[in-house]
Amino acid sequence: MISDNKRETLRAALFDLDGVVFDTEPQYSVFWGEQCRRYHPEHPGLENEIKGQTLDQIFEMGWSGPLFSERQHVVERLNAFEAQMRLDYVAGFETFVDDLRRHGLRTAVVTSSNLVKMSAVYQKHPEFKGLFDAILTSEDFAESKPSPDCYLRAAARFGLGREHCVVFEDSLNGLRSGQAAEMMVVGLVTTNPLDKVKPLSDYQIENYIDFDYKKLNQLWQAI
């Protein structure tokens, strides 16, 4: 959350991917729920704890030691799953991001997904790259969410400080990442309930319908 002594003009919007641009988190919850129950029946709810982390971090957390050899099997299942999963935009997103760009804001995707996943995105949505000025994936930062590293790197990509940026996130790790970056955070309640999202964000939305640059800027000025 941005502090009062850093109030500046809003110049960039930084978006997580799953659950923020695409309404995919319910599908990932099913996939990772199956993997976690298969390999970690002793740890119910593990699929919720790993949201917002890179695949390498997920593997370090749950597929080390005797499970190391299972990583390739999980990757194969994940690649097959992502190749057939639906990639529907969160309602109103395309109109919203177009409005931001028309008002001069830079836009970026900041995701823990890797280039393999993004290649599938580009195939299914040829227009995707045209919606953003930058796309940062897990290959672009050393530390994943909840570290602020990814969002600070995105701001630096535009030559901006944290005081010029707003973050859109849905996962708890992602929301904490935006907070740690000391940026304004808009929380999407596409993945977690409002009572979980609200303490970690400045404002909460279900989707982008009836949300535009004017509304965002009003919120920005009021914080």
PDB file of C-alpha atoms in Angstrom:
ATOM      1  CA  MET A   1       0.000   0.000   0.000  1.00  0.00           C
ATOM      2  CA  ILE A   2       1.384   3.329  -1.023  1.00  0.00           C
ATOM      3  CA  SER A   3       2.301   5.771   1.756  1.00  0.00           C
ATOM      4  CA  ASP A   4       1.025   9.367   1.871  1.00  0.00           C
ATOM      5  CA  ASN A   5       4.458  10.896   1.455  1.00  0.00           C
ATOM      6  CA  LYS A   6       4.905   9.148  -1.904  1.00  0.00           C
ATOM      7  CA  ARG A   7       1.746  10.389  -3.618  1.00  0.00           C
ATOM      8  CA  GLU A   8       2.465  10.874  -7.307  1.00  0.00           C
ATOM      9  CA  THR A   9       0.633  10.640 -10.617  1.00  0.00           C
ATOM     10  CA  LEU A  10      -0.619   7.175 -11.494  1.00  0.00           C
ATOM     11  CA  ARG A  11       1.383   6.054 -14.520  1.00  0.00           C
ATOM     12  CA  ALA A  12       1.341   2.247 -14.681  1.00  0.00           C
ATOM     13  CA  ALA A  13      -0.962  -0.691 -13.981  1.00  0.00           C
ATOM     14  CA  LEU A  14       0.671  -4.044 -13.201  1.00  0.00           C
ATOM     15  CA  PHE A  15      -1.469  -7.168 -13.543  1.00  0.00           C
ATOM     16  CA  ASP A  16      -1.018 -10.696 -12.330  1.00  0.00           C
ATOM     17  CA  LEU A  17      -2.219 -13.206 -14.937  1.00  0.00           C
ATOM     18  CA  ASP A  18      -4.326 -16.051 -13.570  1.00  0.00           C
ATOM     19  CA  GLY A  19      -7.351 -14.844 -11.659  1.00  0.00           C
ATOM     20  CA  VAL A  20      -6.675 -11.243 -12.710  1.00  0.00           C
ATOM     21  CA  VAL A  21      -6.474 -11.188 -16.507  1.00  0.00           C
ATOM     22  CA  PHE A  22      -7.835 -14.689 -17.103  1.00  0.00           C
ATOM     23  CA  ASP A  23     -10.470 -16.384 -14.977  1.00  0.00           C
ATOM     24  CA  THR A  24      -8.392 -19.547 -14.657  1.00  0.00           C
ATOM     25  CA  GLU A  25      -7.764 -20.009 -10.944  1.00  0.00           C
ATOM     26  CA  PRO A  26     -10.669 -22.433 -10.409  1.00  0.00           C
ATOM     27  CA  GLN A  27      -9.131 -24.663 -13.079  1.00  0.00           C
ATOM     28  CA  TYR A  28      -5.679 -24.527 -11.473  1.00  0.00           C
ATOM     29  CA  SER A  29      -7.223 -25.295  -8.088  1.00  0.00           C
ATOM     30  CA  VAL A  30      -8.587 -28.501  -9.585  1.00  0.00           C
ATOM     31  CA  PHE A  31      -5.248 -29.468 -11.163  1.00  0.00           C
ATOM     32  CA  TRP A  32      -3.037 -28.721  -8.183  1.00  0.00           C
ATOM     33  CA  GLY A  33      -5.631 -30.107  -5.803  1.00  0.00           C
ATOM     34  CA  GLU A  34      -5.333 -33.437  -7.603  1.00  0.00           C
ATOM     35  CA  GLN A  35      -1.520 -33.355  -7.536  1.00  0.00           C
ATOM     36  CA  CYS A  36      -1.348 -32.376  -3.876  1.00  0.00           C
ATOM     37  CA  ARG A  37      -3.819 -35.055  -2.799  1.00  0.00           C
ATOM     38  CA  ARG A  38      -1.874 -37.626  -4.813  1.00  0.00           C
ATOM     39  CA  TYR A  39       1.528 -36.751  -3.345  1.00  0.00           C
ATOM     40  CA  HIS A  40       0.671 -35.028  -0.053  1.00  0.00           C
ATOM     41  CA  PRO A  41      -2.525 -36.463   1.429  1.00  0.00           C
ATOM     42  CA  GLU A  42      -1.117 -35.518   4.833  1.00  0.00           C
ATOM     43  CA  HIS A  43      -1.226 -31.795   3.916  1.00  0.00           C
ATOM     44  CA  PRO A  44      -4.814 -30.831   2.973  1.00  0.00           C
ATOM     45  CA  GLY A  45      -5.109 -27.389   1.393  1.00  0.00           C
ATOM     46  CA  LEU A  46      -1.537 -27.338   0.082  1.00  0.00           C
ATOM     47  CA  GLU A  47      -2.818 -26.235  -3.344  1.00  0.00           C
ATOM     48  CA  ASN A  48      -3.954 -22.961  -1.766  1.00  0.00           C
ATOM     49  CA  GLU A  49      -0.588 -22.307  -0.132  1.00  0.00           C
ATOM     50  CA  ILE A  50       1.362 -22.590  -3.391  1.00  0.00           C
ATOM     51  CA  LYS A  51      -0.702 -20.066  -5.374  1.00  0.00           C
ATOM     52  CA  GLY A  52       1.403 -17.230  -6.752  1.00  0.00           C
ATOM     53  CA  GLN A  53       4.642 -19.246  -6.679  1.00  0.00           C
ATOM     54  CA  THR A  54       6.751 -20.322  -9.610  1.00  0.00           C
ATOM     55  CA  LEU A  55       6.827 -23.962 -10.633  1.00  0.00           C
ATOM     56  CA  ASP A  56      10.397 -24.249  -9.327  1.00  0.00           C
ATOM     57  CA  GLN A  57       9.285 -22.953  -5.945  1.00  0.00           C
ATOM     58  CA  ILE A  58       6.326 -25.318  -5.875  1.00  0.00           C
ATOM     59  CA  PHE A  59       8.662 -28.204  -6.564  1.00  0.00           C
ATOM     60  CA  GLU A  60      11.102 -27.078  -3.867  1.00  0.00           C
ATOM     61  CA  MET A  61       8.219 -26.915  -1.412  1.00  0.00           C
ATOM     62  CA  GLY A  62       6.589 -30.248  -2.145  1.00  0.00           C
ATOM     63  CA  TRP A  63       8.552 -32.334  -4.628  1.00  0.00           C
ATOM     64  CA  SER A  64      12.034 -32.699  -3.175  1.00  0.00           C
ATOM     65  CA  GLY A  65      13.834 -35.670  -1.698  1.00  0.00           C
ATOM     66  CA  PRO A  66      12.092 -38.931  -2.592  1.00  0.00           C
ATOM     67  CA  LEU A  67       9.563 -37.052  -4.736  1.00  0.00           C
ATOM     68  CA  PHE A  68      12.195 -35.354  -6.898  1.00  0.00           C
ATOM     69  CA  SER A  69      11.853 -37.998  -9.607  1.00  0.00           C
ATOM     70  CA  GLU A  70       8.125 -37.237  -9.842  1.00  0.00           C
ATOM     71  CA  ARG A  71       8.692 -33.669 -11.014  1.00  0.00           C
ATOM     72  CA  GLN A  72       8.839 -34.615 -14.692  1.00  0.00           C
ATOM     73  CA  HIS A  73       5.536 -36.479 -14.426  1.00  0.00           C
ATOM     74  CA  VAL A  74       3.907 -33.411 -12.856  1.00  0.00           C
ATOM     75  CA  VAL A  75       5.343 -31.182 -15.604  1.00  0.00           C
ATOM     76  CA  GLU A  76       3.932 -33.467 -18.281  1.00  0.00           C
ATOM     77  CA  ARG A  77       0.501 -33.416 -16.671  1.00  0.00           C
ATOM     78  CA  LEU A  78       0.678 -29.639 -16.237  1.00  0.00           C
ATOM     79  CA  ASN A  79       1.660 -29.022 -19.857  1.00  0.00           C
ATOM     80  CA  ALA A  80      -1.178 -31.250 -21.075  1.00  0.00           C
ATOM     81  CA  PHE A  81      -3.599 -29.506 -18.724  1.00  0.00           C
ATOM     82  CA  GLU A  82      -2.584 -25.989 -19.786  1.00  0.00           C
ATOM     83  CA  ALA A  83      -2.795 -26.921 -23.465  1.00  0.00           C
ATOM     84  CA  GLN A  84      -6.499 -27.671 -23.128  1.00  0.00           C
ATOM     85  CA  MET A  85      -7.598 -25.274 -20.374  1.00  0.00           C
ATOM     86  CA  ARG A  86      -9.953 -22.401 -21.093  1.00  0.00           C
ATOM     87  CA  LEU A  87      -8.501 -18.890 -21.101  1.00  0.00           C
ATOM     88  CA  ASP A  88     -11.478 -16.596 -20.632  1.00  0.00           C
ATOM     89  CA  TYR A  89     -10.805 -12.969 -19.726  1.00  0.00           C
ATOM     90  CA  VAL A  90     -12.137 -11.792 -16.388  1.00  0.00           C
ATOM     91  CA  ALA A  91     -15.357  -9.945 -17.232  1.00  0.00           C
ATOM     92  CA  GLY A  92     -14.697  -6.424 -18.480  1.00  0.00           C
ATOM     93  CA  PHE A  93     -10.905  -6.743 -18.554  1.00  0.00           C
ATOM     94  CA  GLU A  94     -10.298  -5.906 -22.216  1.00  0.00           C
ATOM     95  CA  THR A  95     -12.427  -2.776 -22.046  1.00  0.00           C
ATOM     96  CA  PHE A  96     -10.768  -1.728 -18.799  1.00  0.00           C
ATOM     97  CA  VAL A  97      -7.180  -2.112 -19.978  1.00  0.00           C
ATOM     98  CA  ASP A  98      -8.005  -0.315 -23.237  1.00  0.00           C
ATOM     99  CA  ASP A  99      -9.390   2.598 -21.217  1.00  0.00           C
ATOM    100  CA  LEU A 100      -6.224   2.755 -19.107  1.00  0.00           C
ATOM    101  CA  ARG A 101      -4.022   2.838 -22.195  1.00  0.00           C
ATOM    102  CA  ARG A 102      -6.135   5.562 -23.803  1.00  0.00           C
ATOM    103  CA  HIS A 103      -5.474   7.644 -20.689  1.00  0.00           C
ATOM    104  CA  GLY A 104      -1.726   7.163 -21.037  1.00  0.00           C
ATOM    105  CA  LEU A 105      -1.055   4.450 -18.469  1.00  0.00           C
ATOM    106  CA  ARG A 106       1.597   1.821 -19.144  1.00  0.00           C
ATOM    107  CA  THR A 107       0.394  -1.740 -18.633  1.00  0.00           C
ATOM    108  CA  ALA A 108       2.263  -4.913 -17.757  1.00  0.00           C
ATOM    109  CA  VAL A 109       1.609  -8.532 -16.907  1.00  0.00           C
ATOM    110  CA  VAL A 110       3.672  -9.746 -13.956  1.00  0.00           C
ATOM    111  CA  THR A 111       3.200 -13.486 -13.615  1.00  0.00           C
ATOM    112  CA  SER A 112       4.841 -16.479 -11.982  1.00  0.00           C
ATOM    113  CA  SER A 113       3.947 -18.463 -15.121  1.00  0.00           C
ATOM    114  CA  ASN A 114       6.810 -19.461 -17.390  1.00  0.00           C
ATOM    115  CA  LEU A 115       7.446 -18.973 -21.110  1.00  0.00           C
ATOM    116  CA  VAL A 116       5.993 -22.383 -21.947  1.00  0.00           C
ATOM    117  CA  LYS A 117       2.664 -21.347 -20.431  1.00  0.00           C
ATOM    118  CA  MET A 118       2.804 -17.961 -22.144  1.00  0.00           C
ATOM    119  CA  SER A 119       3.351 -19.512 -25.556  1.00  0.00           C
ATOM    120  CA  ALA A 120       0.017 -21.293 -25.107  1.00  0.00           C
ATOM    121  CA  VAL A 121      -1.568 -17.976 -24.139  1.00  0.00           C
ATOM    122  CA  TYR A 122      -0.260 -16.284 -27.283  1.00  0.00           C
ATOM    123  CA  GLN A 123      -1.579 -19.082 -29.466  1.00  0.00           C
ATOM    124  CA  LYS A 124      -5.060 -18.906 -27.993  1.00  0.00           C
ATOM    125  CA  HIS A 125      -5.129 -15.095 -27.796  1.00  0.00           C
ATOM    126  CA  PRO A 126      -3.123 -13.513 -30.658  1.00  0.00           C
ATOM    127  CA  GLU A 127      -4.263 -10.084 -29.439  1.00  0.00           C
ATOM    128  CA  PHE A 128      -2.776 -10.594 -25.962  1.00  0.00           C
ATOM    129  CA  LYS A 129       0.612  -8.941 -26.473  1.00  0.00           C
ATOM    130  CA  GLY A 130      -1.080  -5.848 -27.868  1.00  0.00           C
ATOM    131  CA  LEU A 131      -2.822  -5.228 -24.544  1.00  0.00           C
ATOM    132  CA  PHE A 132       0.430  -4.704 -22.643  1.00  0.00           C
ATOM    133  CA  ASP A 133       3.607  -2.674 -22.862  1.00  0.00           C
ATOM    134  CA  ALA A 134       5.579  -5.381 -21.042  1.00  0.00           C
ATOM    135  CA  ILE A 135       5.154  -9.007 -20.029  1.00  0.00           C
ATOM    136  CA  LEU A 136       7.286 -10.348 -17.174  1.00  0.00           C
ATOM    137  CA  THR A 137       7.358 -14.080 -16.475  1.00  0.00           C
ATOM    138  CA  SER A 138       9.081 -16.267 -13.908  1.00  0.00           C
ATOM    139  CA  GLU A 139      12.246 -16.107 -15.996  1.00  0.00           C
ATOM    140  CA  ASP A 140      12.479 -12.343 -15.396  1.00  0.00           C
ATOM    141  CA  PHE A 141      12.876 -12.230 -11.631  1.00  0.00           C
ATOM    142  CA  ALA A 142      14.925 -14.029  -9.020  1.00  0.00           C
ATOM    143  CA  GLU A 143      12.344 -14.068  -6.241  1.00  0.00           C
ATOM    144  CA  SER A 144       8.689 -14.896  -6.652  1.00  0.00           C
ATOM    145  CA  LYS A 145       5.661 -13.638  -4.761  1.00  0.00           C
ATOM    146  CA  PRO A 146       5.237 -12.735  -1.908  1.00  0.00           C
ATOM    147  CA  SER A 147       8.596 -11.047  -2.510  1.00  0.00           C
ATOM    148  CA  PRO A 148       8.137  -7.553  -4.027  1.00  0.00           C
ATOM    149  CA  ASP A 149      10.930  -8.259  -6.527  1.00  0.00           C
ATOM    150  CA  CYS A 150       8.674  -8.953  -9.527  1.00  0.00           C
ATOM    151  CA  TYR A 151       6.631  -5.763  -9.162  1.00  0.00           C
ATOM    152  CA  LEU A 152       9.657  -3.589  -8.501  1.00  0.00           C
ATOM    153  CA  ARG A 153      11.282  -5.007 -11.638  1.00  0.00           C
ATOM    154  CA  ALA A 154       8.127  -4.265 -13.634  1.00  0.00           C
ATOM    155  CA  ALA A 155       8.156  -0.651 -12.453  1.00  0.00           C
ATOM    156  CA  ALA A 156      11.842  -0.389 -13.309  1.00  0.00           C
ATOM    157  CA  ARG A 157      11.110  -1.738 -16.792  1.00  0.00           C
ATOM    158  CA  PHE A 158       9.109   1.463 -17.343  1.00  0.00           C
ATOM    159  CA  GLY A 159      11.653   3.650 -15.574  1.00  0.00           C
ATOM    160  CA  LEU A 160       9.134   4.313 -12.796  1.00  0.00           C
ATOM    161  CA  GLY A 161       9.230   4.210  -9.020  1.00  0.00           C
ATOM    162  CA  ARG A 162       6.797   2.261  -6.858  1.00  0.00           C
ATOM    163  CA  GLU A 163       4.928   5.501  -6.177  1.00  0.00           C
ATOM    164  CA  HIS A 164       3.608   5.581  -9.750  1.00  0.00           C
ATOM    165  CA  CYS A 165       2.174   2.054  -9.921  1.00  0.00           C
ATOM    166  CA  VAL A 166      -0.960   0.128  -9.018  1.00  0.00           C
ATOM    167  CA  VAL A 167      -1.000  -3.659  -8.680  1.00  0.00           C
ATOM    168  CA  PHE A 168      -3.937  -5.941  -9.529  1.00  0.00           C
ATOM    169  CA  GLU A 169      -3.770  -9.288  -7.721  1.00  0.00           C
ATOM    170  CA  ASP A 170      -5.934 -12.164  -6.526  1.00  0.00           C
ATOM    171  CA  SER A 171      -3.741 -14.697  -4.689  1.00  0.00           C
ATOM    172  CA  LEU A 172      -2.696 -14.087  -1.110  1.00  0.00           C
ATOM    173  CA  ASN A 173       0.988 -14.332  -2.052  1.00  0.00           C
ATOM    174  CA  GLY A 174       0.431 -11.883  -4.897  1.00  0.00           C
ATOM    175  CA  LEU A 175      -1.429  -9.406  -2.704  1.00  0.00           C
ATOM    176  CA  ARG A 176       1.384  -9.542  -0.168  1.00  0.00           C
ATOM    177  CA  SER A 177       3.857  -8.973  -2.993  1.00  0.00           C
ATOM    178  CA  GLY A 178       2.073  -5.781  -4.027  1.00  0.00           C
ATOM    179  CA  GLN A 179       1.962  -4.608  -0.429  1.00  0.00           C
ATOM    180  CA  ALA A 180       5.651  -5.366   0.080  1.00  0.00           C
ATOM    181  CA  ALA A 181       6.399  -3.299  -3.031  1.00  0.00           C
ATOM    182  CA  GLU A 182       4.566  -0.421  -1.298  1.00  0.00           C
ATOM    183  CA  MET A 183       2.233   0.045  -4.262  1.00  0.00           C
ATOM    184  CA  MET A 184      -1.510   0.601  -4.313  1.00  0.00           C
ATOM    185  CA  VAL A 185      -3.147  -2.840  -4.480  1.00  0.00           C
ATOM    186  CA  VAL A 186      -6.508  -3.674  -6.051  1.00  0.00           C
ATOM    187  CA  GLY A 187      -7.630  -7.134  -4.970  1.00  0.00           C
ATOM    188  CA  LEU A 188      -9.666  -9.393  -7.231  1.00  0.00           C
ATOM    189  CA  VAL A 189     -12.029 -11.715  -5.370  1.00  0.00           C
ATOM    190  CA  THR A 190     -11.905 -14.308  -8.152  1.00  0.00           C
ATOM    191  CA  THR A 191      -9.827 -16.778  -6.139  1.00  0.00           C
ATOM    192  CA  ASN A 192     -10.146 -15.978  -2.446  1.00  0.00           C
ATOM    193  CA  PRO A 193     -13.124 -14.657  -0.440  1.00  0.00           C
ATOM    194  CA  LEU A 194     -13.468 -10.983   0.370  1.00  0.00           C
ATOM    195  CA  ASP A 195     -12.534 -11.425   4.025  1.00  0.00           C
ATOM    196  CA  LYS A 196      -9.150 -12.820   2.943  1.00  0.00           C
ATOM    197  CA  VAL A 197      -8.492 -10.255   0.205  1.00  0.00           C
ATOM    198  CA  LYS A 198      -9.613  -7.097   1.994  1.00  0.00           C
ATOM    199  CA  PRO A 199      -6.855  -6.911   4.653  1.00  0.00           C
ATOM    200  CA  LEU A 200      -4.216  -7.226   1.919  1.00  0.00           C
ATOM    201  CA  SER A 201      -5.534  -4.636  -0.544  1.00  0.00           C
ATOM    202  CA  ASP A 202      -6.651  -1.030  -0.802  1.00  0.00           C
ATOM    203  CA  TYR A 203      -9.777  -1.789  -2.835  1.00  0.00           C
ATOM    204  CA  GLN A 204     -11.562  -4.937  -3.925  1.00  0.00           C
ATOM    205  CA  ILE A 205     -13.456  -5.836  -7.109  1.00  0.00           C
ATOM    206  CA  GLU A 206     -15.182  -8.959  -8.442  1.00  0.00           C
ATOM    207  CA  ASN A 207     -14.409  -8.063 -12.066  1.00  0.00           C
ATOM    208  CA  TYR A 208     -13.806  -5.006 -14.247  1.00  0.00           C
ATOM    209  CA  ILE A 209     -17.407  -4.299 -15.202  1.00  0.00           C
ATOM    210  CA  ASP A 210     -18.272  -0.704 -14.246  1.00  0.00           C
ATOM    211  CA  PHE A 211     -14.619  -0.132 -13.324  1.00  0.00           C
ATOM    212  CA  ASP A 212     -12.626   2.297 -15.469  1.00  0.00           C
ATOM    213  CA  TYR A 213      -9.726   4.754 -15.418  1.00  0.00           C
ATOM    214  CA  LYS A 214     -11.851   7.490 -13.832  1.00  0.00           C
ATOM    215  CA  LYS A 215     -12.888   5.236 -10.948  1.00  0.00           C
ATOM    216  CA  LEU A 216      -9.341   3.941 -10.462  1.00  0.00           C
ATOM    217  CA  ASN A 217      -7.876   7.443 -10.464  1.00  0.00           C
ATOM    218  CA  GLN A 218     -10.450   8.599  -7.921  1.00  0.00           C
ATOM    219  CA  LEU A 219      -9.415   5.748  -5.643  1.00  0.00           C
ATOM    220  CA  TRP A 220      -5.749   6.543  -6.272  1.00  0.00           C
ATOM    221  CA  GLN A 221      -6.227  10.159  -5.240  1.00  0.00           C
ATOM    222  CA  ALA A 222      -8.202   9.184  -2.135  1.00  0.00           C
ATOM    223  CA  ILE A 223      -5.579   6.846  -0.673  1.00  0.00           C
TER     224      ILE A 223
END
